[in-house]
Short mmCIF file of C-alpha atoms in Angstrom, two decimals:
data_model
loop_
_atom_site.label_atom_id
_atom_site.label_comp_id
_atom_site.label_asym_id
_atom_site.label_seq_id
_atom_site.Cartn_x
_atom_site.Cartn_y
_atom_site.Cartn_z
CA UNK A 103 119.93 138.75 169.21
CA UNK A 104 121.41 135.54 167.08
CA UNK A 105 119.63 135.35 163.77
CA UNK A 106 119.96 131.48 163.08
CA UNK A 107 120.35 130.50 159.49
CA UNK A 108 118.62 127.37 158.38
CA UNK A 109 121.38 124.15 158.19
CA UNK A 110 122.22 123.66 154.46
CA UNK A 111 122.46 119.72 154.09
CA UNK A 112 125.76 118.91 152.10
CA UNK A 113 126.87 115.49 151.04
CA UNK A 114 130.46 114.67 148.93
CA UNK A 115 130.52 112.42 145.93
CA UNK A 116 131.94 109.40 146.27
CA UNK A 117 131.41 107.86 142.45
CA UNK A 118 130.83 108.88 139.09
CA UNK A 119 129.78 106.31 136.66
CA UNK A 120 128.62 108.49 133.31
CA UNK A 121 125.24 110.41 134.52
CA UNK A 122 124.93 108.14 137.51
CA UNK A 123 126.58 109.80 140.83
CA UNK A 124 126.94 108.33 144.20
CA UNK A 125 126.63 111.08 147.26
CA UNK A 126 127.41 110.52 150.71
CA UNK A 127 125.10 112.73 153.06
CA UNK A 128 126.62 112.95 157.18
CA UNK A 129 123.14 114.52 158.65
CA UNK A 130 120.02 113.83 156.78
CA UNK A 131 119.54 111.98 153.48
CA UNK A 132 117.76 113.97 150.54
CA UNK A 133 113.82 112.95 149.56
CA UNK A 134 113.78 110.31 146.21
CA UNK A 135 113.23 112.76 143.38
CA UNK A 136 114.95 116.12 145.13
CA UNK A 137 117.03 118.43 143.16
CA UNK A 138 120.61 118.03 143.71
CA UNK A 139 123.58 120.97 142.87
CA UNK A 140 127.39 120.31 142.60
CA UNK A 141 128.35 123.96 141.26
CA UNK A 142 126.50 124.44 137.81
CA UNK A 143 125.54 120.28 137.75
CA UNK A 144 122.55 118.90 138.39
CA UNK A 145 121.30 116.00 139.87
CA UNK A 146 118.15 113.90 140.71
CA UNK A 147 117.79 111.57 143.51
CA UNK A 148 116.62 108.48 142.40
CA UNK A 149 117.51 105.70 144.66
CA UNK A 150 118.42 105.63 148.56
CA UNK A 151 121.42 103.15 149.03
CA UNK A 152 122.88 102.80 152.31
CA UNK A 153 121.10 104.96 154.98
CA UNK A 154 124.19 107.91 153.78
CA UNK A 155 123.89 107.30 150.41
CA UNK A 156 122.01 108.04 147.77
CA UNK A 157 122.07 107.61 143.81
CA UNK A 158 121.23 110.38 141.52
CA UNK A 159 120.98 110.85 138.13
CA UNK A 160 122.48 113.89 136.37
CA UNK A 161 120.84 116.11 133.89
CA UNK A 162 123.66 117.75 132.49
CA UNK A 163 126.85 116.67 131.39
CA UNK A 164 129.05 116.24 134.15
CA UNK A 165 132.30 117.12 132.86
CA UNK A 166 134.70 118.69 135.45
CA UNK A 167 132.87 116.90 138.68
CA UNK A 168 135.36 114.48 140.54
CA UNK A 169 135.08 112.49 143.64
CA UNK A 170 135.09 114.50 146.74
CA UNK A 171 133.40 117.33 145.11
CA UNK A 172 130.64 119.06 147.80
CA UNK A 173 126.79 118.46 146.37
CA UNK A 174 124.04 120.92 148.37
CA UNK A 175 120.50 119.64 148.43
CA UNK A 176 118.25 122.73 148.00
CA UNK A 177 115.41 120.70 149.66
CA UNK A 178 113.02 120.02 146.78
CA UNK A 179 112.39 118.53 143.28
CA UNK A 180 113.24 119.96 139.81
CA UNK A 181 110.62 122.93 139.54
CA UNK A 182 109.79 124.87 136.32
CA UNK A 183 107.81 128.26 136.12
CA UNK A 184 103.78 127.82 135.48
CA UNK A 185 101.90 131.02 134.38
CA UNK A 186 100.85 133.30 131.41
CA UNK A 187 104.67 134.65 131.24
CA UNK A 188 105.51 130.97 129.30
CA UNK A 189 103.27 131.92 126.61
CA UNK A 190 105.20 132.06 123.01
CA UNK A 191 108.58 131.27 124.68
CA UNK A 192 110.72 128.01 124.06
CA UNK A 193 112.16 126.07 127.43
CA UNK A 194 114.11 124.05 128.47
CA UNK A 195 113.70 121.44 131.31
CA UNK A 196 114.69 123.57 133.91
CA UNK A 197 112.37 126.47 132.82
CA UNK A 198 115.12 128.25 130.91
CA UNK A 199 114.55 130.07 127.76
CA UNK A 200 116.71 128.92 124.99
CA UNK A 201 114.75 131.72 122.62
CA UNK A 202 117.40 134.14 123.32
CA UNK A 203 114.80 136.56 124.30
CA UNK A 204 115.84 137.41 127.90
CA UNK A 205 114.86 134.83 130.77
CA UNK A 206 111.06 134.80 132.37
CA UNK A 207 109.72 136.41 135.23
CA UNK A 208 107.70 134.06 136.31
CA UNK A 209 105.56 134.40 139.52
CA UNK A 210 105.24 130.60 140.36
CA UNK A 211 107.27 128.22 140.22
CA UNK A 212 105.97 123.84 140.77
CA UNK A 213 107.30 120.69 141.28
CA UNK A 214 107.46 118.79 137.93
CA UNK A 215 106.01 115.57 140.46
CA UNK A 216 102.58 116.30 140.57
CA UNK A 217 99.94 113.44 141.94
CA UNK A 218 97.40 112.98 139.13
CA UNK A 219 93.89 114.15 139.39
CA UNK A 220 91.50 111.56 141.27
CA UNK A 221 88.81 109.68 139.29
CA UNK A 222 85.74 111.16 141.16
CA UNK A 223 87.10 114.62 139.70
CA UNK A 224 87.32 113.15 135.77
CA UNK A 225 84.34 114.60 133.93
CA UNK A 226 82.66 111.72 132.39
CA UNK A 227 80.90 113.38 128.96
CA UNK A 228 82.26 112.44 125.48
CA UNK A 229 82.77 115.30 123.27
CA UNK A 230 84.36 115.05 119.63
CA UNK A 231 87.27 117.08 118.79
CA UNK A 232 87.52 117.70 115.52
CA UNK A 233 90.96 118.45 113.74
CA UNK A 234 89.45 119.18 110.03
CA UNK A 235 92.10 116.32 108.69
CA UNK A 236 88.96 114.06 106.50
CA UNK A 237 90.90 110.43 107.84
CA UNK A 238 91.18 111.14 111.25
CA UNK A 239 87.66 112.94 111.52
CA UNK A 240 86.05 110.00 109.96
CA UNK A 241 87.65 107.14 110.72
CA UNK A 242 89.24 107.70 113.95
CA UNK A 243 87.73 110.59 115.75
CA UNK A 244 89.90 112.44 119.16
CA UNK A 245 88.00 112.94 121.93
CA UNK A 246 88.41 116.08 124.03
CA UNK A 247 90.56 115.72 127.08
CA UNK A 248 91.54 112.16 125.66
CA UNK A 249 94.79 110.42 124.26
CA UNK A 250 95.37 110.48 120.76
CA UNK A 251 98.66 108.37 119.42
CA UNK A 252 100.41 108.58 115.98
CA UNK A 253 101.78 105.28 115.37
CA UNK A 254 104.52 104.90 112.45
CA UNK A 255 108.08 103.89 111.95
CA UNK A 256 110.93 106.42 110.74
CA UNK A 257 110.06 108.92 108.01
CA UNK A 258 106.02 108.28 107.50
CA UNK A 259 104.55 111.63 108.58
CA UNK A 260 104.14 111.96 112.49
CA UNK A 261 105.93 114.86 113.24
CA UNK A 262 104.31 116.61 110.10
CA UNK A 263 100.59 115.45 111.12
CA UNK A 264 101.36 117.20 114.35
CA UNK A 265 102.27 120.06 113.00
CA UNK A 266 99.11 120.48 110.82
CA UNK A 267 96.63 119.71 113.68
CA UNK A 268 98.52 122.43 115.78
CA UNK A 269 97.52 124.98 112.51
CA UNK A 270 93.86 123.61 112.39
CA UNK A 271 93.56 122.83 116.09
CA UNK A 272 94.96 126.32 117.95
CA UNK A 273 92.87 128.85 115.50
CA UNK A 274 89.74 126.87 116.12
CA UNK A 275 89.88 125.80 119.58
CA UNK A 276 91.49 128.82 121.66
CA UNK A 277 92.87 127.23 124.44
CA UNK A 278 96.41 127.01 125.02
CA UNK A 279 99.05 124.71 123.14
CA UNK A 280 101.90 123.08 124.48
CA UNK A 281 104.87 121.17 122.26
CA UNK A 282 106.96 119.12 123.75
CA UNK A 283 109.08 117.83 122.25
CA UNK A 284 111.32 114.64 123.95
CA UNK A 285 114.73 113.53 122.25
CA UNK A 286 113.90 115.22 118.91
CA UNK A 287 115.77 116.75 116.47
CA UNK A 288 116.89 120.77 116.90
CA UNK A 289 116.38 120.96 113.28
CA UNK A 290 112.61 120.12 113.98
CA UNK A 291 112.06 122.11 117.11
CA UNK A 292 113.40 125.18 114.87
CA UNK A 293 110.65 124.24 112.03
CA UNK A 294 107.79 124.31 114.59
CA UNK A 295 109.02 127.26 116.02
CA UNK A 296 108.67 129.35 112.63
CA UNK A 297 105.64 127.21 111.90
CA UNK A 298 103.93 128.35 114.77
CA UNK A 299 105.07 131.53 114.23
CA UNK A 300 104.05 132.12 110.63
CA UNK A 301 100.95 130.70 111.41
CA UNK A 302 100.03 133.73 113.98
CA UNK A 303 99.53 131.55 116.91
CA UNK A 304 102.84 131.26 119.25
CA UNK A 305 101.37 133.58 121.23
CA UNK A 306 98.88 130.92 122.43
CA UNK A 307 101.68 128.11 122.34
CA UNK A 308 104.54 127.03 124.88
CA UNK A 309 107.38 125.01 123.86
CA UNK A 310 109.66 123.22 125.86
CA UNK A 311 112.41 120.56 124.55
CA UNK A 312 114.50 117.82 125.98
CA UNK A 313 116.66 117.54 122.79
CA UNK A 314 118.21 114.16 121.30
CA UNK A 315 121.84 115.30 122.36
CA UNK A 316 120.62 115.57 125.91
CA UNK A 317 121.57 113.50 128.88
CA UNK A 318 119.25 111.02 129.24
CA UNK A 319 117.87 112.33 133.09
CA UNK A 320 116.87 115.62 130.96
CA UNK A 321 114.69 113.64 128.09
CA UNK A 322 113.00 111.16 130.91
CA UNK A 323 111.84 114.46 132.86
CA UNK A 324 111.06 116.97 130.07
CA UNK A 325 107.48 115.00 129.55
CA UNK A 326 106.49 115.87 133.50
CA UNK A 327 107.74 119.05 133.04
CA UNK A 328 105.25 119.94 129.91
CA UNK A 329 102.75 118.46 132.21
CA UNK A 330 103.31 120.91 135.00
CA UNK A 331 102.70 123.62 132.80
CA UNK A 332 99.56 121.91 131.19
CA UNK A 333 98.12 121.40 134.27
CA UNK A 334 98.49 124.95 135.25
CA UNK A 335 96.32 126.27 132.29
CA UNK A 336 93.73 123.59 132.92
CA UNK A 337 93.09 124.22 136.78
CA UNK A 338 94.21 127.72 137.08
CA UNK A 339 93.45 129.72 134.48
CA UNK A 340 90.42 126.87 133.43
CA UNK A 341 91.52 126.70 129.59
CA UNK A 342 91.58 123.89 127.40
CA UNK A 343 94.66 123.03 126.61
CA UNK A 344 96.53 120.67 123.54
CA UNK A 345 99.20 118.91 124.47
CA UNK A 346 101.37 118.00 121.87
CA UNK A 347 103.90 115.06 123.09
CA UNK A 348 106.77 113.97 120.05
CA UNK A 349 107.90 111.72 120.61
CA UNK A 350 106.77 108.84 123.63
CA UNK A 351 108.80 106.24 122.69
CA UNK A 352 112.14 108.79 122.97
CA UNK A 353 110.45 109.12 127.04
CA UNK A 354 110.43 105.12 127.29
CA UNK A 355 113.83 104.92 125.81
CA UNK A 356 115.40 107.66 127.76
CA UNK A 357 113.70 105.94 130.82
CA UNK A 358 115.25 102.20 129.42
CA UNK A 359 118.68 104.45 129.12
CA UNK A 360 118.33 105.82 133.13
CA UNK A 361 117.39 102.28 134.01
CA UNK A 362 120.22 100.64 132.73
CA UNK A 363 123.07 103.20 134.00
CA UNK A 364 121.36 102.74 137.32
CA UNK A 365 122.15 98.83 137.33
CA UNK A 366 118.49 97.62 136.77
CA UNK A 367 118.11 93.97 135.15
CA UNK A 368 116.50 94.73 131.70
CA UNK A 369 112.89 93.58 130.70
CA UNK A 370 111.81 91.82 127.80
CA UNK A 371 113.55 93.70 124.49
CA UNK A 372 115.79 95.09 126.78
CA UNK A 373 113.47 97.69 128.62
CA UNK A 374 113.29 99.02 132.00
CA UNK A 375 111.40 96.65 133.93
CA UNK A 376 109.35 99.40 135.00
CA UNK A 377 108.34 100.81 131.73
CA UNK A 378 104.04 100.01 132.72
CA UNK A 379 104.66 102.32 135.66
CA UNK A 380 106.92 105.09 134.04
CA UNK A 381 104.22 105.24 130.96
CA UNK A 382 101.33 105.30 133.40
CA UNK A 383 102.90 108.05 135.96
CA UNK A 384 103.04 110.44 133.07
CA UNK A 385 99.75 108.99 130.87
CA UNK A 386 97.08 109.47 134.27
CA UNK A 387 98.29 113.04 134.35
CA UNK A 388 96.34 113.87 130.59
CA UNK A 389 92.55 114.16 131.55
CA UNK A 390 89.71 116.68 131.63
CA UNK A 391 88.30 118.25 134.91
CA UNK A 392 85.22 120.57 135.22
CA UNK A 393 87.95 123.55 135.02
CA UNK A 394 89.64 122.54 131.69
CA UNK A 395 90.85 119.91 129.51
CA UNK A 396 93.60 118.57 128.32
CA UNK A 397 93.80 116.90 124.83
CA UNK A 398 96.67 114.77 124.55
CA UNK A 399 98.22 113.72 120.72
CA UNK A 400 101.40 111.75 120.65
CA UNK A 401 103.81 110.85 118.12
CA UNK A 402 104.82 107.11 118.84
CA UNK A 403 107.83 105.84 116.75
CA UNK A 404 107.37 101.87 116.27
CA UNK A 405 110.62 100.59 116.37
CA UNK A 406 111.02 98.46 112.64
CA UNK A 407 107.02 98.83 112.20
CA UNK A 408 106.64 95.98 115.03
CA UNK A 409 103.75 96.78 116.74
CA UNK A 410 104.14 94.28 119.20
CA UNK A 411 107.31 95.82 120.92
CA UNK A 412 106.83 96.54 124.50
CA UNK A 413 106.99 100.33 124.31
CA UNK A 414 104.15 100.32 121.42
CA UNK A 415 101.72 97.98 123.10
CA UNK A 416 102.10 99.88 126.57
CA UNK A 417 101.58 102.90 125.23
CA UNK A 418 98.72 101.63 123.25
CA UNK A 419 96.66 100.74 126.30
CA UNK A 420 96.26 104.57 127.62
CA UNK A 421 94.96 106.06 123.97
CA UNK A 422 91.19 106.67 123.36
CA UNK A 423 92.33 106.68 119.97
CA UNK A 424 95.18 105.61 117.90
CA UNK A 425 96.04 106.36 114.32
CA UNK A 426 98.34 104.39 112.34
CA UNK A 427 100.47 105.29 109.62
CA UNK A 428 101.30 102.84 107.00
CA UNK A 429 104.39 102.69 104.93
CA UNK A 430 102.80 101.25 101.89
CA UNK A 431 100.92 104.09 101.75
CA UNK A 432 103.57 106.31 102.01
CA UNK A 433 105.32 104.82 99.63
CA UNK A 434 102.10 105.01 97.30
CA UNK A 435 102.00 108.82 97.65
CA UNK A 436 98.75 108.46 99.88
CA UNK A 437 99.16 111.09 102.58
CA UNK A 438 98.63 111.53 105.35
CA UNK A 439 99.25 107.97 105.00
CA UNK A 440 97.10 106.88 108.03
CA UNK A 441 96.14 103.29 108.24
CA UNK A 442 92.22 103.48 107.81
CA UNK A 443 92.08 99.33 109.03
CA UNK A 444 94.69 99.55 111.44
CA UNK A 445 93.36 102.90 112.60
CA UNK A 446 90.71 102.79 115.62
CA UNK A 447 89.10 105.30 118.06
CA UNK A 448 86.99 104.16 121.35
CA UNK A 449 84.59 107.46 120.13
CA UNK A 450 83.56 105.84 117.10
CA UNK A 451 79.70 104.36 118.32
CA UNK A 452 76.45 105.68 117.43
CA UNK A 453 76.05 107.17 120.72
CA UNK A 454 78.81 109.30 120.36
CA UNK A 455 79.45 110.31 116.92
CA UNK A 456 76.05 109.46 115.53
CA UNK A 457 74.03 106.75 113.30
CA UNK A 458 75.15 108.30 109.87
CA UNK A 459 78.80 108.48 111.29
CA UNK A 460 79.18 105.55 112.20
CA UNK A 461 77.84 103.52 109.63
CA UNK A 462 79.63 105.48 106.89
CA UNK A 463 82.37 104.51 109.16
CA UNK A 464 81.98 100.71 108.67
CA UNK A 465 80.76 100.85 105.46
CA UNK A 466 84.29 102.30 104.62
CA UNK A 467 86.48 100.10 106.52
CA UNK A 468 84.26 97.21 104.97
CA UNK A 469 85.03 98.42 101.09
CA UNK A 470 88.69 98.87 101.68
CA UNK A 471 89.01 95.63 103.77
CA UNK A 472 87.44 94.01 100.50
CA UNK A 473 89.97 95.73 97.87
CA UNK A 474 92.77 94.88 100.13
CA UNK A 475 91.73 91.19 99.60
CA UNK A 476 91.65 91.65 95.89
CA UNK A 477 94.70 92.91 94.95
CA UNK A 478 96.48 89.60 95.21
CA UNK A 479 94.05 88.04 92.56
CA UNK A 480 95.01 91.79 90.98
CA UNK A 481 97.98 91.23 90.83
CA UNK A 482 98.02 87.88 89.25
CA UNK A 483 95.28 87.53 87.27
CA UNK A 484 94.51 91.57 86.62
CA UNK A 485 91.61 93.54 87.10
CA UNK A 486 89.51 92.22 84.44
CA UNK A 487 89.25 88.84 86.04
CA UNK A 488 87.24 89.64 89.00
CA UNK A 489 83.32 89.80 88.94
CA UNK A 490 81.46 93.06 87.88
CA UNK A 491 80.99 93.91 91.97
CA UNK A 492 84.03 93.25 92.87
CA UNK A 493 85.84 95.48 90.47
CA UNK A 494 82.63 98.17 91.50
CA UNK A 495 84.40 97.50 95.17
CA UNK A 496 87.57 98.21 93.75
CA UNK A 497 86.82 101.23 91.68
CA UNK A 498 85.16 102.56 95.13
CA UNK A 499 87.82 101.78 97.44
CA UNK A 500 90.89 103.37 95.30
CA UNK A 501 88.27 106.49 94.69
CA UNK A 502 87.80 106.48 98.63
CA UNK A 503 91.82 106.36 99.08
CA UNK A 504 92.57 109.32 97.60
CA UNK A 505 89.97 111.51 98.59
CA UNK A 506 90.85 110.58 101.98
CA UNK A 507 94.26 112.19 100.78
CA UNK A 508 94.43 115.89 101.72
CA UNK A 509 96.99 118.54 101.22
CA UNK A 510 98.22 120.04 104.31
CA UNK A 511 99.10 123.96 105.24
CA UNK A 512 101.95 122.68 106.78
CA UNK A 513 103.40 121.31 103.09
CA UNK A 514 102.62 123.90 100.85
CA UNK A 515 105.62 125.24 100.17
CA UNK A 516 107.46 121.15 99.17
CA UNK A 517 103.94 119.65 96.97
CA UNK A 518 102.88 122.76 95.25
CA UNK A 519 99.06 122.26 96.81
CA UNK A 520 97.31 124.85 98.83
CA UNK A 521 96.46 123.24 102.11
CA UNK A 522 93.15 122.51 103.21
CA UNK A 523 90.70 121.98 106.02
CA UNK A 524 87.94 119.71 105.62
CA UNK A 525 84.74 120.26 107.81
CA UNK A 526 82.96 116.74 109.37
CA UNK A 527 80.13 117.01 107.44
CA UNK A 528 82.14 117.42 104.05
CA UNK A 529 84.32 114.88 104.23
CA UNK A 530 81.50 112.64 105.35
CA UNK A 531 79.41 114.08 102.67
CA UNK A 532 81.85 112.90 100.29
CA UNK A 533 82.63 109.66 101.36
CA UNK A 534 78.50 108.87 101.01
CA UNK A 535 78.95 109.84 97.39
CA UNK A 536 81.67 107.99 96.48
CA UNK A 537 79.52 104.87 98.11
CA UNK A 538 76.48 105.38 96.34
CA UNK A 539 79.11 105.04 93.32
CA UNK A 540 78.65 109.14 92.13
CA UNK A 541 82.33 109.44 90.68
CA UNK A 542 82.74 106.32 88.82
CA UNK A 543 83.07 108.29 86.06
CA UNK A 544 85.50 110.35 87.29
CA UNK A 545 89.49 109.55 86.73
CA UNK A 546 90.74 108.27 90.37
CA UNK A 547 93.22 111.37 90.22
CA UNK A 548 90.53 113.92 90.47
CA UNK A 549 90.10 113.12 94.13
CA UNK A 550 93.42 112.97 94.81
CA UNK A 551 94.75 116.00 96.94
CA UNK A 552 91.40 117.52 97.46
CA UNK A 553 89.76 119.11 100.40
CA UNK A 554 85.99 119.01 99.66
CA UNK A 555 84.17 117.02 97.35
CA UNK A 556 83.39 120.08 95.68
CA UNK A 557 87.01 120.41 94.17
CA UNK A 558 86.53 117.02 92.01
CA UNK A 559 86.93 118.45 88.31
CA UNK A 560 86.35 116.11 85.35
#
């Protein structure tokens, strides 16, 4: 009896440009996206050449490969283990543990390529998902199984906003968290790692990094990965799931990086000319089902606070709601220093959130768009030249300001202030009272770092 042994397709290299490598295949070329191996290298087939050979992008460093070398296609894409097994480890993109706690045994194993879910299967109900930060919660409200971006340029607060909704969030809301975590720093992996762990909840959390010394291929795939994995908690095991994504402009650079290695003409700013389809491939994957949902926030860094680069306004387009951070508030001591103007959430209507909600809402934005028109007469003329309602605006607009500040559990240990979490109803309580003009006379710094209007001492 002759056992036959299924034909392993082989293919040589014939160039090596950086990550980019050029393989020659005699019998059969590979499928676009399959998994390529040259001994411990490997590759991902991105573009078919001639009809022998393809281009592929590598996804580790390829010292030590050379022209000639033999390549073996193992016949499908980059796969990473799905299942309860992931839960409290750290991964990398090829479903490695970098925890140094022994590798998983993981049952299943899926292709990182998954289609997205049709629209007919979408569920179409708003629901609210509260995060127990006062400025989000009031001004821009998440939606479950929706989008959720943190805008901001370098050093404003993203990656620590993240951090506190995943200690408010994962208590409240069961469910499964996932971090990942594209082209970030080690040194902030490492933080959320004890974070998490501190916190009692990395048993309910899976992590999984593409870090900034990466190659490129690694970073532009570690965001499908995550997805894989969210997607396996949401239609499997039917649990809600928060996916935490920082940072989305490190995927569209890492895609603008793979783009230009492979010879593509650059877009406007020097992007990928197919950054719309990259963004939406991996954006149409985050949405809620009848089994589950998945609640998407993402950090966003805005290159030189220019919100009208490419990679910002795409991005901007798939969010049900986006939350600025400002700078200028930082740099006042405001935190979290979201934008409450610039801030904006498709959940904020009466229908939704309520009547009270939403006018307290407006009536907010409205006081601090007035006071933000003031302070250049302020600033020249002083204070005591404006009319006795405007400077009632003013007094209620820098009271609003800081009791929209909040200290966080995430920040205890660097400001001194026990962190806090604000229900709905108290932080819109409090707003109302400020309004109605309750604390004016109160010393602005009494609401400052506060959870509940409650804590205001004379």
């Amino acid at each position: 009896m002759v056992i036959r042994t299924a034909q392993v397709n082989t293919g040589t290299v014939v160039s090596i440009r950086g990550s980019v490598i050029d393989i020659r295949f005699q019998d059969k070329l590979p499928e676009i996206h399959n998994q390529l191996t040259a001994g411990p290298i490997d590759i991902e087939v991105l573009i078919h050449i001639t009809p022998e050979v393809v281009r592929g992008i590598a996804l580790v460093p390829t010292q030590g490969l050379a022209r000639g070398a033999t390549v073996i296609d193992t016949g499908h894409p980059l796969m990473v283990p799905v299942g309860e097994q992931l839960l409290g480890r750290v991964l990398n993109i090829f479903g490695s543990t970098i925890d140094n706690k022994g590798e998983i045994k993981a049952r299943q194993w899926r292709s990182i390529h998954q289609k997205s879910v049709p629209l007919s299967a979408h569920t179409t109900t708003s629901e609210i998902f509260n995060t127990g930060i006062k400025a989000i919660d009031v001004l821009a409200p998440l939606e479950r199984g929706g989008k959720a971006g943190l805008f901001g340029g370098a050093g404003v607060g993203k990656t620590v906003l993240i951090m506190e909704m995943i200690h408010n969030v994962v208590g409240r809301y069961g469910g499964v968290s996932i971090f990942c975590g594209i082209g970030e720093r080690v040194r902030e992996g490492e933080e959320l790692y004890r974070e998490l762990k501190d916190a009692g909840v990395l048993d309910k959390a899976v992590m999984i990094f593409g870090q900034m010394n990466e190659q490129p291929g690694a970073r532009f795939r570690v965001g499908h990965a995550a997805l894989t994995m969210a997607e396996y908690f949401r239609d499997n095991a039917r649990q809600d799931v928060l996916l935490l994504i920082d940072n989305i402009f490190r995927f569209v650079q890492a895609g603008a990086e793979v783009s230009g290695l492979l010879g593509q003409l650059p877009s406007r700013v020097g992007y990928q000319p197919t950054l719309a389809t990259e963004l939406a491939e991996l954006e149409e994957r985050i949405c809620s089902t009848k089994n589950g949902a998945i609640t998407s926030v993402q950090a966003v860094y805005v290159p030189a606070d220019d919100f009208t680069d490419p990679a910002a306004v795409h991005t901007f387009g798939h969010l049900s709601a986006a939350i600025v951070l400002s700078r200028k508030m930082a740099s006042e001591g405001l935190y979290p220093a979201i934008d409450p103007l610039q801030s904006q959430s498709s959940m904020l209507t009466p229908n939704i959130v309520g009547k009270r909600h939403y006018h307290l809402a407006q009536e907010i934005r409205k006081t601090l768009a007035e006071y933000e028109e003031l302070k250049d007469i302020i600033a020249m003329l002083g204070l005591e030249e404006l009319s006795s309602d405007n400077q009632k605006v003013v007094h209620r607009a820098r009271r609003l300001e800081r009791f929209l500040t909040q200290p966080f559990f995430t920040t205890e240990q660097f400001t001194g202030h026990k962190g806090k979490m604000v229900e709905l109803e108290d932080a819109l309580d409090g707003c109302e009272r400020i309004l109605k003009d309750e604390f004016m006379d109160y010393p602005e710094k009494s609401l400052y770092m506060i959870g509940t209007i409650q804590d205001v001492k004379k």
